[in-house]
Coordinates of C-alpha atoms in Angstrom, one line a residue:
Chain A
M1 CA -9.9 -25.8 29.1
G2 CA -13.4 -26.7 30.0
N3 CA -13.2 -28.1 33.6
E4 CA -10.7 -26.1 35.8
N5 CA -10.2 -26.6 39.2
R6 CA -9.2 -24.0 41.7
I7 CA -7.3 -26.0 44.2
I8 CA -5.2 -27.8 41.5
N9 CA -4.3 -24.4 39.9
I10 CA -3.1 -23.3 43.2
L11 CA -1.2 -26.2 43.8
L12 CA 0.5 -25.7 40.4
K13 CA 1.5 -22.2 40.9
V14 CA 2.9 -23.4 44.7
H15 CA 5.1 -25.8 42.7
I16 CA 6.1 -23.4 40.2
A17 CA 7.2 -21.0 42.9
L18 CA 9.3 -23.6 44.8
C19 CA 11.1 -24.9 41.6
L20 CA 12.1 -21.1 41.1
L21 CA 13.0 -21.0 44.6
F22 CA 15.5 -24.0 44.2
I23 CA 16.9 -22.7 40.8
F24 CA 17.2 -19.0 42.1
A25 CA 18.2 -19.6 45.9
P26 CA 21.8 -20.5 45.1
I27 CA 22.2 -17.5 43.0
A28 CA 20.3 -15.0 45.3
G29 CA 22.8 -16.3 48.0
S30 CA 26.0 -15.7 46.0
F31 CA 24.7 -12.2 45.9
V32 CA 23.8 -11.6 49.6
F33 CA 27.2 -13.3 50.5
S34 CA 29.3 -11.0 48.3
L35 CA 27.9 -8.3 50.2
N36 CA 28.5 -10.1 53.7
S37 CA 31.5 -9.4 56.2
D38 CA 31.8 -13.1 57.4
R39 CA 34.4 -15.0 56.0
F40 CA 32.3 -18.1 56.4
P41 CA 28.8 -17.3 55.4
S42 CA 26.1 -18.6 57.8
L43 CA 23.0 -17.6 59.6
P44 CA 22.7 -15.2 60.9
L45 CA 24.3 -13.0 58.4
G46 CA 27.4 -10.5 59.4
E47 CA 27.6 -7.0 58.6
F48 CA 27.2 -5.5 55.0
S49 CA 30.4 -4.8 53.7
T50 CA 32.0 -4.2 50.1
E51 CA 35.1 -5.8 51.5
W52 CA 35.2 -8.8 48.9
Y53 CA 34.8 -6.2 45.8
R54 CA 37.4 -4.4 46.9
L55 CA 40.0 -7.2 47.3
I56 CA 39.0 -8.4 44.0
W57 CA 39.2 -4.8 42.3
E58 CA 42.8 -4.5 44.0
D59 CA 43.7 -7.6 42.4
P60 CA 45.6 -7.5 39.1
L61 CA 45.1 -11.0 38.4
V62 CA 41.5 -10.7 38.4
W63 CA 41.9 -7.9 36.0
Q64 CA 44.0 -9.7 33.8
G65 CA 41.3 -12.4 34.2
F66 CA 38.5 -10.4 33.3
G67 CA 40.6 -9.0 30.2
N68 CA 41.0 -12.4 28.6
T69 CA 37.5 -13.5 29.5
L70 CA 36.1 -10.3 27.6
V71 CA 38.5 -10.8 24.4
V72 CA 37.6 -14.4 24.3
G73 CA 34.0 -13.8 24.9
L74 CA 33.7 -10.9 22.1
T75 CA 35.7 -12.6 19.6
V76 CA 34.1 -16.2 20.5
A77 CA 30.8 -14.4 20.1
V78 CA 31.5 -12.9 16.3
I79 CA 32.9 -16.2 15.3
A80 CA 30.2 -18.8 16.3
T81 CA 27.5 -16.5 15.4
L82 CA 29.0 -16.2 11.6
L83 CA 29.6 -19.6 11.8
G84 CA 26.0 -20.4 13.0
F85 CA 24.4 -18.3 10.7
G86 CA 26.1 -20.0 7.6
G87 CA 25.0 -23.2 9.0
A88 CA 21.6 -22.1 9.8
Y89 CA 21.0 -20.7 6.5
T90 CA 22.4 -23.7 4.7
D91 CA 20.0 -26.2 6.5
F92 CA 17.2 -23.5 5.8
R93 CA 17.4 -23.1 1.8
Y94 CA 19.4 -26.2 0.8
N95 CA 19.3 -30.0 0.5
F96 CA 22.1 -32.2 -0.4
T97 CA 23.7 -35.2 0.2
G98 CA 25.1 -35.9 3.4
K99 CA 22.8 -33.0 5.1
S100 CA 22.1 -35.1 8.1
F101 CA 25.6 -35.6 8.7
Y102 CA 26.1 -31.9 8.2
V103 CA 23.7 -30.9 10.7
A104 CA 24.4 -33.5 13.2
L105 CA 28.2 -32.2 13.2
A106 CA 27.1 -28.9 13.7
L107 CA 24.9 -29.2 16.6
L108 CA 26.5 -32.3 18.5
P109 CA 29.2 -30.3 20.8
P110 CA 26.8 -29.6 23.6
T111 CA 26.3 -33.2 23.8
I112 CA 29.6 -34.0 24.6
P113 CA 30.7 -33.7 28.2
V114 CA 33.2 -30.8 28.5
V115 CA 35.9 -32.4 30.3
I116 CA 36.3 -35.1 27.5
L117 CA 36.1 -31.7 25.2
G118 CA 38.7 -30.4 27.4
L119 CA 40.9 -33.5 27.0
A120 CA 40.4 -33.9 23.4
M121 CA 41.2 -30.2 22.6
L122 CA 44.5 -30.4 25.0
A123 CA 45.7 -33.4 23.1
F124 CA 45.0 -32.1 19.8
L125 CA 46.3 -28.4 20.5
S126 CA 49.2 -29.4 22.3
R127 CA 50.2 -31.2 19.0
V128 CA 49.8 -27.9 16.9
N129 CA 51.8 -26.2 19.2
L130 CA 48.6 -24.0 20.3
S131 CA 47.7 -25.2 23.6
G132 CA 48.4 -22.6 26.5
T133 CA 47.5 -19.9 24.3
T134 CA 44.4 -17.3 23.8
I135 CA 43.7 -18.6 20.6
S136 CA 43.3 -22.1 22.1
V137 CA 40.2 -21.1 24.0
I138 CA 38.6 -19.2 21.4
I139 CA 39.0 -22.4 19.1
A140 CA 37.4 -24.4 21.8
H141 CA 34.7 -22.0 22.9
G142 CA 33.9 -21.6 18.9
V143 CA 33.1 -25.2 18.4
M144 CA 31.0 -25.2 21.7
C145 CA 29.1 -21.7 21.3
S146 CA 28.4 -22.1 17.2
P147 CA 25.6 -24.9 17.8
F148 CA 23.8 -22.4 20.3
A149 CA 23.7 -19.7 17.4
M150 CA 23.0 -22.0 14.8
A151 CA 19.5 -22.9 17.0
I152 CA 18.8 -19.8 17.6
I153 CA 18.8 -18.3 13.9
R154 CA 17.4 -21.4 12.7
L155 CA 14.5 -21.1 14.6
R156 CA 14.0 -17.6 13.4
L157 CA 14.5 -18.5 9.5
S158 CA 11.8 -21.1 10.0
Q159 CA 9.1 -18.3 11.0
M160 CA 10.2 -16.7 7.6
D161 CA 8.0 -16.8 4.5
P162 CA 10.1 -18.9 2.3
D163 CA 8.3 -17.2 -0.9
L164 CA 10.3 -13.5 0.6
E165 CA 13.5 -14.9 -0.9
A166 CA 11.9 -15.9 -4.2
A167 CA 10.3 -12.8 -4.6
S168 CA 13.5 -10.8 -3.9
W169 CA 14.9 -12.9 -6.7
N170 CA 12.2 -12.3 -9.2
M171 CA 12.6 -8.3 -8.5
G172 CA 16.2 -9.1 -10.1
G173 CA 17.9 -9.2 -6.8
N174 CA 20.8 -11.5 -6.8
Q175 CA 21.7 -14.0 -3.9
W176 CA 23.8 -11.7 -2.0
Q177 CA 21.6 -8.5 -2.2
T178 CA 18.8 -11.0 -1.1
L179 CA 21.1 -12.2 1.6
R180 CA 21.7 -8.4 2.5
Y181 CA 18.2 -6.8 2.1
V182 CA 15.8 -9.9 3.2
I183 CA 17.3 -12.4 5.2
I184 CA 19.7 -10.6 7.6
P185 CA 16.9 -7.7 8.3
F186 CA 14.5 -10.7 8.9
A187 CA 17.2 -12.7 11.2
R188 CA 18.3 -9.8 12.9
P189 CA 16.9 -10.3 16.4
A190 CA 18.0 -13.7 16.2
I191 CA 21.5 -12.8 15.3
F192 CA 21.7 -10.2 18.5
A193 CA 20.0 -13.1 20.6
A194 CA 22.7 -15.5 19.1
L195 CA 25.6 -12.9 19.9
F196 CA 24.7 -12.4 23.4
I197 CA 24.0 -16.3 24.2
T198 CA 27.1 -17.2 22.7
M199 CA 29.1 -14.4 24.7
A200 CA 27.4 -15.8 27.8
V201 CA 28.2 -19.3 27.1
S202 CA 31.9 -18.6 26.8
F203 CA 32.0 -16.3 29.8
D204 CA 30.9 -19.0 32.0
E205 CA 32.6 -22.1 30.3
F206 CA 35.5 -22.9 32.7
A207 CA 36.4 -26.3 32.4
V208 CA 37.5 -26.6 28.7
A209 CA 39.2 -23.1 28.9
W210 CA 40.8 -24.8 32.0
F211 CA 42.4 -27.6 30.1
V212 CA 43.5 -25.6 27.2
S213 CA 44.3 -22.4 28.5
G214 CA 47.6 -23.0 30.5
L215 CA 49.0 -19.3 31.8
N216 CA 46.1 -17.5 30.0
E217 CA 43.4 -17.8 32.3
T218 CA 39.8 -16.5 32.0
L219 CA 37.9 -15.5 35.0
P220 CA 36.1 -18.9 35.5
V221 CA 39.1 -20.6 35.3
K222 CA 40.4 -18.3 38.2
I223 CA 37.4 -19.2 40.2
L224 CA 38.3 -22.7 40.2
G225 CA 41.7 -21.8 41.1
F226 CA 40.1 -20.0 44.3
L227 CA 37.5 -23.1 44.9
Q228 CA 40.6 -25.5 44.8
G229 CA 42.9 -23.4 47.0
Q230 CA 41.7 -21.3 49.7
V231 CA 37.6 -20.9 49.9
S232 CA 36.8 -17.3 49.9
P233 CA 33.9 -15.3 49.5
R234 CA 35.9 -13.3 46.7
I235 CA 34.3 -16.2 44.7
N236 CA 30.7 -14.7 45.2
A237 CA 31.9 -11.1 44.3
I238 CA 33.7 -12.6 41.1
G239 CA 30.9 -14.7 40.1
S240 CA 28.4 -11.5 40.5
L241 CA 29.9 -9.4 38.2
P242 CA 29.9 -11.3 35.0
F243 CA 26.0 -12.0 35.8
L244 CA 25.2 -8.5 36.5
S245 CA 27.0 -7.5 33.3
S246 CA 25.3 -10.3 31.4
M247 CA 21.9 -9.6 32.4
T248 CA 22.1 -5.7 31.6
L249 CA 23.3 -6.7 28.1
I250 CA 20.2 -9.0 27.8
I251 CA 17.6 -6.6 29.2
L252 CA 19.2 -3.8 26.8
A253 CA 18.7 -6.2 24.0
Q254 CA 15.2 -7.0 24.9
L255 CA 14.5 -3.2 25.4
L256 CA 16.3 -2.4 22.1
L257 CA 14.5 -5.6 20.2
R258 CA 11.1 -5.0 21.4
S259 CA 8.9 -5.1 18.2
P260 CA 6.4 -2.1 17.7
E261 CA 3.2 -3.9 18.8
D262 CA 4.8 -4.6 22.0
K263 CA 5.6 -1.3 22.9
K264 CA 1.9 -0.7 23.7
S265 CA 1.6 -3.1 26.6
Chain B
M1 CA 17.2 -28.5 -5.6
T2 CA 20.1 -30.7 -6.6
K3 CA 21.9 -28.2 -8.7
R4 CA 25.7 -27.8 -8.9
P5 CA 26.7 -25.9 -5.5
T6 CA 27.1 -22.2 -6.3
F7 CA 29.9 -20.1 -4.8
F8 CA 27.6 -18.2 -2.7
S9 CA 25.9 -21.5 -1.0
L10 CA 29.6 -22.9 -0.2
I11 CA 30.5 -19.5 1.5
L12 CA 27.6 -19.9 3.9
S13 CA 27.9 -23.8 4.5
L14 CA 31.5 -24.5 3.8
P15 CA 33.1 -22.7 7.2
L16 CA 31.0 -24.1 9.8
L17 CA 31.7 -27.7 8.1
I18 CA 35.4 -26.9 8.0
W19 CA 35.5 -25.6 11.6
Q20 CA 33.7 -28.5 13.3
L21 CA 35.7 -31.1 11.4
T22 CA 38.9 -29.5 12.2
F23 CA 38.3 -28.5 15.6
F24 CA 35.5 -30.9 17.0
L25 CA 35.3 -34.6 15.0
F26 CA 39.3 -34.5 14.6
P27 CA 40.3 -33.9 18.2
L28 CA 37.4 -37.0 19.3
L29 CA 38.9 -39.2 16.8
F30 CA 42.6 -38.0 17.8
L31 CA 41.7 -39.1 21.5
V32 CA 40.5 -42.7 20.2
A33 CA 44.2 -43.0 18.3
I34 CA 46.1 -41.4 21.6
S35 CA 44.3 -44.2 23.6
F36 CA 46.6 -46.8 22.0
W37 CA 49.7 -44.8 22.3
T38 CA 52.1 -45.3 24.7
V39 CA 54.2 -42.8 27.0
R40 CA 57.8 -42.9 27.6
N41 CA 60.0 -40.5 29.6
F42 CA 56.9 -38.4 29.9
Q43 CA 56.5 -38.2 26.0
M44 CA 53.8 -39.6 24.1
T45 CA 55.0 -42.0 21.1
P46 CA 52.8 -43.1 18.6
D47 CA 51.8 -47.0 19.1
L48 CA 49.4 -49.4 18.7
N49 CA 49.1 -51.0 22.3
F50 CA 46.4 -52.4 24.4
A51 CA 47.8 -51.7 27.5
N52 CA 46.3 -48.6 28.4
W53 CA 42.9 -50.4 27.6
E54 CA 43.9 -53.3 29.6
R55 CA 45.1 -51.2 32.4
I56 CA 41.7 -49.4 33.0
L57 CA 39.2 -51.9 32.0
T58 CA 40.6 -54.5 34.4
R59 CA 40.5 -51.9 37.5
G60 CA 37.9 -52.5 39.7
V61 CA 38.1 -48.5 40.7
F62 CA 37.0 -47.8 36.8
W63 CA 34.0 -50.0 36.9
D64 CA 33.1 -48.7 40.7
A65 CA 33.3 -45.1 39.1
Y66 CA 31.3 -46.4 36.0
F67 CA 28.4 -47.5 37.9
R68 CA 28.3 -44.9 40.5
T69 CA 28.3 -42.3 37.5
M70 CA 25.5 -44.2 35.6
V71 CA 23.2 -44.3 38.9
L72 CA 23.6 -40.6 39.5
A73 CA 23.1 -39.3 36.2
T74 CA 20.1 -41.6 35.6
T75 CA 18.8 -40.5 39.1
A76 CA 19.5 -36.9 38.3
A77 CA 17.3 -37.3 35.2
V78 CA 14.5 -39.0 36.8
I79 CA 14.1 -36.6 39.5
T80 CA 14.5 -33.7 37.3
S81 CA 12.0 -34.8 34.7
A82 CA 9.5 -35.3 37.7
I83 CA 10.1 -32.2 39.6
A84 CA 9.9 -30.3 35.9
F85 CA 6.7 -31.9 34.5
P86 CA 4.1 -30.1 36.6
A87 CA 5.7 -26.6 36.2
S88 CA 6.1 -27.5 32.3
Y89 CA 2.2 -28.5 32.7
A90 CA 1.2 -25.4 34.2
I91 CA 3.4 -22.9 32.1
S92 CA 2.1 -24.4 29.0
F93 CA -1.7 -25.0 29.7
K94 CA -2.3 -22.5 32.4
M95 CA -0.7 -19.6 31.8
S96 CA -1.6 -16.3 29.2
E97 CA 1.0 -15.6 26.4
K98 CA 2.8 -12.8 28.2
A99 CA 3.0 -14.9 31.3
K100 CA 4.7 -17.6 29.5
R101 CA 7.1 -15.3 27.7
W102 CA 7.8 -14.1 31.3
M103 CA 8.4 -17.4 32.6
I104 CA 10.9 -18.3 29.5
F105 CA 12.8 -15.2 30.2
I106 CA 13.2 -15.9 33.8
L107 CA 14.2 -19.9 33.0
I108 CA 17.0 -18.6 30.7
I109 CA 18.9 -16.3 33.5
P110 CA 20.3 -19.3 35.1
F111 CA 22.3 -19.8 32.0
F112 CA 24.1 -16.5 32.7
T113 CA 25.2 -17.1 36.0
S114 CA 28.5 -19.2 36.9
Y115 CA 27.6 -22.7 37.3
L116 CA 30.8 -23.0 39.6
V117 CA 29.6 -19.6 41.6
R118 CA 26.1 -21.6 42.3
V119 CA 27.8 -24.6 43.4
Y120 CA 30.0 -22.8 46.1
S121 CA 26.7 -21.0 47.2
L122 CA 25.1 -24.3 47.6
Q123 CA 27.7 -25.5 49.8
V124 CA 27.0 -22.5 52.0
F125 CA 23.3 -23.9 51.9
L126 CA 23.9 -27.4 52.5
S127 CA 26.9 -27.6 55.2
D128 CA 26.3 -28.8 58.3
A129 CA 26.1 -25.3 60.3
G130 CA 24.6 -24.0 56.7
I131 CA 21.3 -22.2 55.7
V132 CA 19.2 -25.4 55.4
N133 CA 20.3 -26.9 58.5
A134 CA 19.8 -23.7 60.8
A135 CA 16.0 -23.3 58.7
L136 CA 15.4 -26.9 60.0
G137 CA 16.9 -26.3 63.3
Y138 CA 13.9 -23.8 63.9
L139 CA 11.3 -26.8 63.3
G140 CA 13.5 -28.7 65.5
L141 CA 14.8 -31.2 63.0
G142 CA 18.2 -32.3 61.7
P143 CA 21.1 -31.4 61.5
F144 CA 21.6 -33.5 58.4
T145 CA 24.6 -34.4 56.4
M146 CA 24.0 -32.9 52.8
L147 CA 27.8 -32.4 51.7
N148 CA 30.1 -34.8 50.6
N149 CA 27.5 -37.2 49.6
A150 CA 25.3 -38.2 46.9
F151 CA 22.5 -36.1 48.1
G152 CA 25.0 -33.1 47.9
I153 CA 25.7 -34.3 44.3
L154 CA 21.9 -34.8 43.3
V155 CA 21.0 -31.3 44.5
G156 CA 23.8 -29.7 42.5
M157 CA 22.9 -31.8 39.4
V158 CA 19.4 -31.0 39.5
T159 CA 20.1 -27.1 40.0
L160 CA 22.1 -27.4 37.0
T161 CA 19.6 -29.4 34.7
L162 CA 16.1 -28.1 35.9
P163 CA 16.0 -24.7 34.1
L164 CA 16.9 -26.7 30.9
V165 CA 14.7 -29.4 31.4
I166 CA 11.6 -27.3 32.2
L167 CA 12.2 -25.2 28.9
L168 CA 12.3 -28.2 26.6
Q169 CA 9.2 -29.8 28.3
T170 CA 7.3 -26.7 28.2
F171 CA 7.9 -26.3 24.5
S172 CA 7.1 -29.8 23.4
L173 CA 3.9 -29.4 25.7
N174 CA 3.1 -26.5 23.3
F175 CA 3.0 -28.3 20.4
V176 CA 0.3 -30.9 22.1
N177 CA -2.8 -30.3 19.9
R178 CA -5.5 -28.9 22.2
D179 CA -8.2 -30.2 20.6
L180 CA -7.0 -33.5 21.6
I181 CA -7.5 -32.5 25.1
E182 CA -11.0 -31.0 24.4
A183 CA -12.2 -34.3 22.9
A184 CA -10.7 -36.4 26.1
H185 CA -12.7 -34.1 28.2
N186 CA -15.8 -34.4 26.1
L187 CA -15.4 -38.2 26.5
R188 CA -15.7 -38.1 30.1
C189 CA -11.9 -38.3 30.9
G190 CA -10.7 -37.4 33.9
R191 CA -7.7 -34.6 34.3
L192 CA -5.3 -37.0 35.8
R193 CA -6.2 -39.5 33.1
T194 CA -6.0 -36.6 30.3
V195 CA -2.6 -36.3 31.5
F196 CA -0.9 -39.5 31.3
A197 CA -3.3 -40.9 28.3
V198 CA -3.2 -37.7 26.2
I199 CA -0.6 -35.4 27.1
V200 CA 2.4 -37.3 27.9
P201 CA 2.1 -39.5 24.9
S202 CA 1.8 -36.7 22.6
A203 CA 4.5 -35.1 24.4
K204 CA 6.5 -38.3 24.5
V205 CA 9.3 -37.3 22.0
G206 CA 10.2 -33.8 23.8
L207 CA 10.0 -35.3 27.3
V208 CA 12.4 -38.1 26.6
I209 CA 14.7 -35.7 24.9
A210 CA 14.6 -33.1 27.8
A211 CA 15.4 -36.2 30.4
L212 CA 18.1 -37.4 27.9
F213 CA 19.9 -33.7 28.2
A214 CA 19.8 -34.1 31.8
F215 CA 21.3 -37.7 31.9
I216 CA 24.0 -36.3 29.6
L217 CA 24.6 -33.0 31.3
S218 CA 25.1 -34.9 34.7
F219 CA 26.8 -38.0 33.6
G220 CA 29.8 -35.5 32.2
D221 CA 29.4 -33.0 35.3
F222 CA 32.4 -32.7 37.5
V223 CA 31.7 -29.7 39.4
S224 CA 29.0 -31.0 41.6
P225 CA 30.8 -34.5 42.4
L226 CA 33.8 -32.4 43.4
Y227 CA 32.6 -29.9 45.5
L228 CA 29.4 -30.8 46.7
G229 CA 30.3 -34.9 46.6
G230 CA 33.8 -34.3 47.9
G231 CA 35.3 -35.8 44.8
N232 CA 35.6 -39.4 46.6
P233 CA 35.0 -42.1 45.4
P234 CA 35.4 -40.5 42.1
T235 CA 32.9 -40.3 39.2
L236 CA 34.2 -40.8 35.7
S237 CA 34.9 -37.3 34.7
I238 CA 36.7 -36.6 38.1
M239 CA 38.8 -39.3 36.9
I240 CA 39.5 -37.9 33.8
T241 CA 40.5 -34.6 35.5
D242 CA 42.8 -36.5 38.1
I243 CA 44.3 -38.5 35.3
T244 CA 45.0 -35.5 33.0
K245 CA 46.5 -33.4 36.0
S246 CA 48.8 -36.0 37.5
G247 CA 51.0 -35.9 34.6
Q248 CA 51.4 -37.3 31.0
Q249 CA 49.2 -40.4 31.3
W250 CA 46.9 -39.1 28.7
P251 CA 46.3 -42.0 26.8
R252 CA 44.6 -43.7 29.9
A253 CA 42.3 -40.7 30.2
A254 CA 41.6 -40.8 26.8
V255 CA 40.5 -44.4 27.5
V256 CA 37.9 -43.2 30.2
A257 CA 36.5 -40.7 27.9
I258 CA 36.3 -43.0 25.2
M259 CA 34.0 -45.2 27.3
M260 CA 31.8 -42.4 28.3
I261 CA 31.1 -41.2 24.9
A262 CA 30.4 -45.0 24.0
T263 CA 28.0 -44.9 27.1
L264 CA 26.2 -41.5 26.0
L265 CA 25.7 -42.4 22.5
T266 CA 24.2 -46.0 23.5
V267 CA 21.9 -44.3 25.9
A268 CA 21.1 -41.6 23.6
F269 CA 20.5 -43.9 20.8
A270 CA 18.0 -46.0 23.3
A271 CA 16.4 -42.9 24.4
I272 CA 15.5 -41.5 20.9
T273 CA 14.7 -44.9 19.4
Y274 CA 12.2 -45.1 22.3
A275 CA 10.7 -41.8 21.9
Y276 CA 9.9 -42.5 18.3
K277 CA 8.3 -45.9 18.6
E278 CA 4.9 -46.0 18.0
R279 CA 2.7 -47.4 20.6
G280 CA 1.5 -51.3 20.1
K281 CA 3.9 -51.8 17.5

């Protein structure tokens, strides 16, 4: 860039810092409050305490919710990533009549408000006697998460040289072998990313789960219940735990997936 | 490639199609169907009855909520886009590749935190004796009422959409041809003029789509209106949860939902048409 202006650059940096402060203040806040003894957090802070963590640790309902969340999240991650991979490869490799309908149908769910999805799923699943089961939450989350998996894997496939596949076929590999030895290894980082992202989306998705889950509540639905009933700092403690575990997973994934040229830096 | 589909291609492409048809498109169509059903003795019965539509669409309560939701979502989309643009511009044009990657990583973090927990935390920040008012108190300002009003709702919506909008804007700004900017500078085009005459038009599609996403998310959000806005007067999404929770009047909730989807489709279509429209035609 030709003409740089120090003052403008400094102002831009300050603006970014303010944006980040705005985005992260509530997140940091909930961490701090979760370790604060006051029942109604305010300034100045009370004493440091792990009371809220102890309370949720001893709450069997929280454990049950956590178990449900984990089962749903893991199942959804696998289903959504498989579906998304199929969709991404289809979009990458084939042309057919109605392809735009196929892609639109695959990618539309995130644009539909969760309240409406929740209502539609509740009405539909209760007709087929599935509402109120863990399966119904998995179905709903599968719909909501597969677009994310598809988008992530599709982006990675577009970085692939299309001749790689042709080369593999010329060497006598059939489609299955090409998939196994060329495409999946190339897309591996994106496949892992898709697994983590979809799991995280499922962990945080409470609205649809709340509509369809009935008694098998997931953890976010529990938080919704806490919010509607008594306001308690336990919410902060419950919210901080999945966040910490999600972040640990992502950072681990980042470290595991670093390409060799990054390792030098 | 117009060959007969192979077994291999069907195995890969069909699962997603079947899943989304069965569990996504069909439930939405079913929602349209039940909006014409009647409720008798807490049981929905198939019918072709316009009473639900009449009941909702002739109520002032519904239209108040409708316009209120529209105004809130539009305001949130405009504010978020305006706040995000300088940040996206700086990330895209003023940062090294490595710093860019870090920024993107940092901006993805909020997606892994519970929106509910963030909203609860915002209550503590915004309440009358909360953190923001305490800080303003040191400066001799306030206290301001920031909860249970439109301001609180907007803060929540901007917190929700800002990371996504910055990411989408940065992504589209990365595709702006750097030679164009060089050319603009060589032609003695000032900095601000370069931004508005070269960069914004080149990245128009991405910027509009980012704003559209902010609108869609805010329009359907029920957490901020409920916990930061106090839930009264209701937005459309709160209306749906209220009707659904209060018993078996699902057909009426379906009417509200269909009105919301129709609105979103109209807005999305208008925005995308506008984004791809060539200038001067």
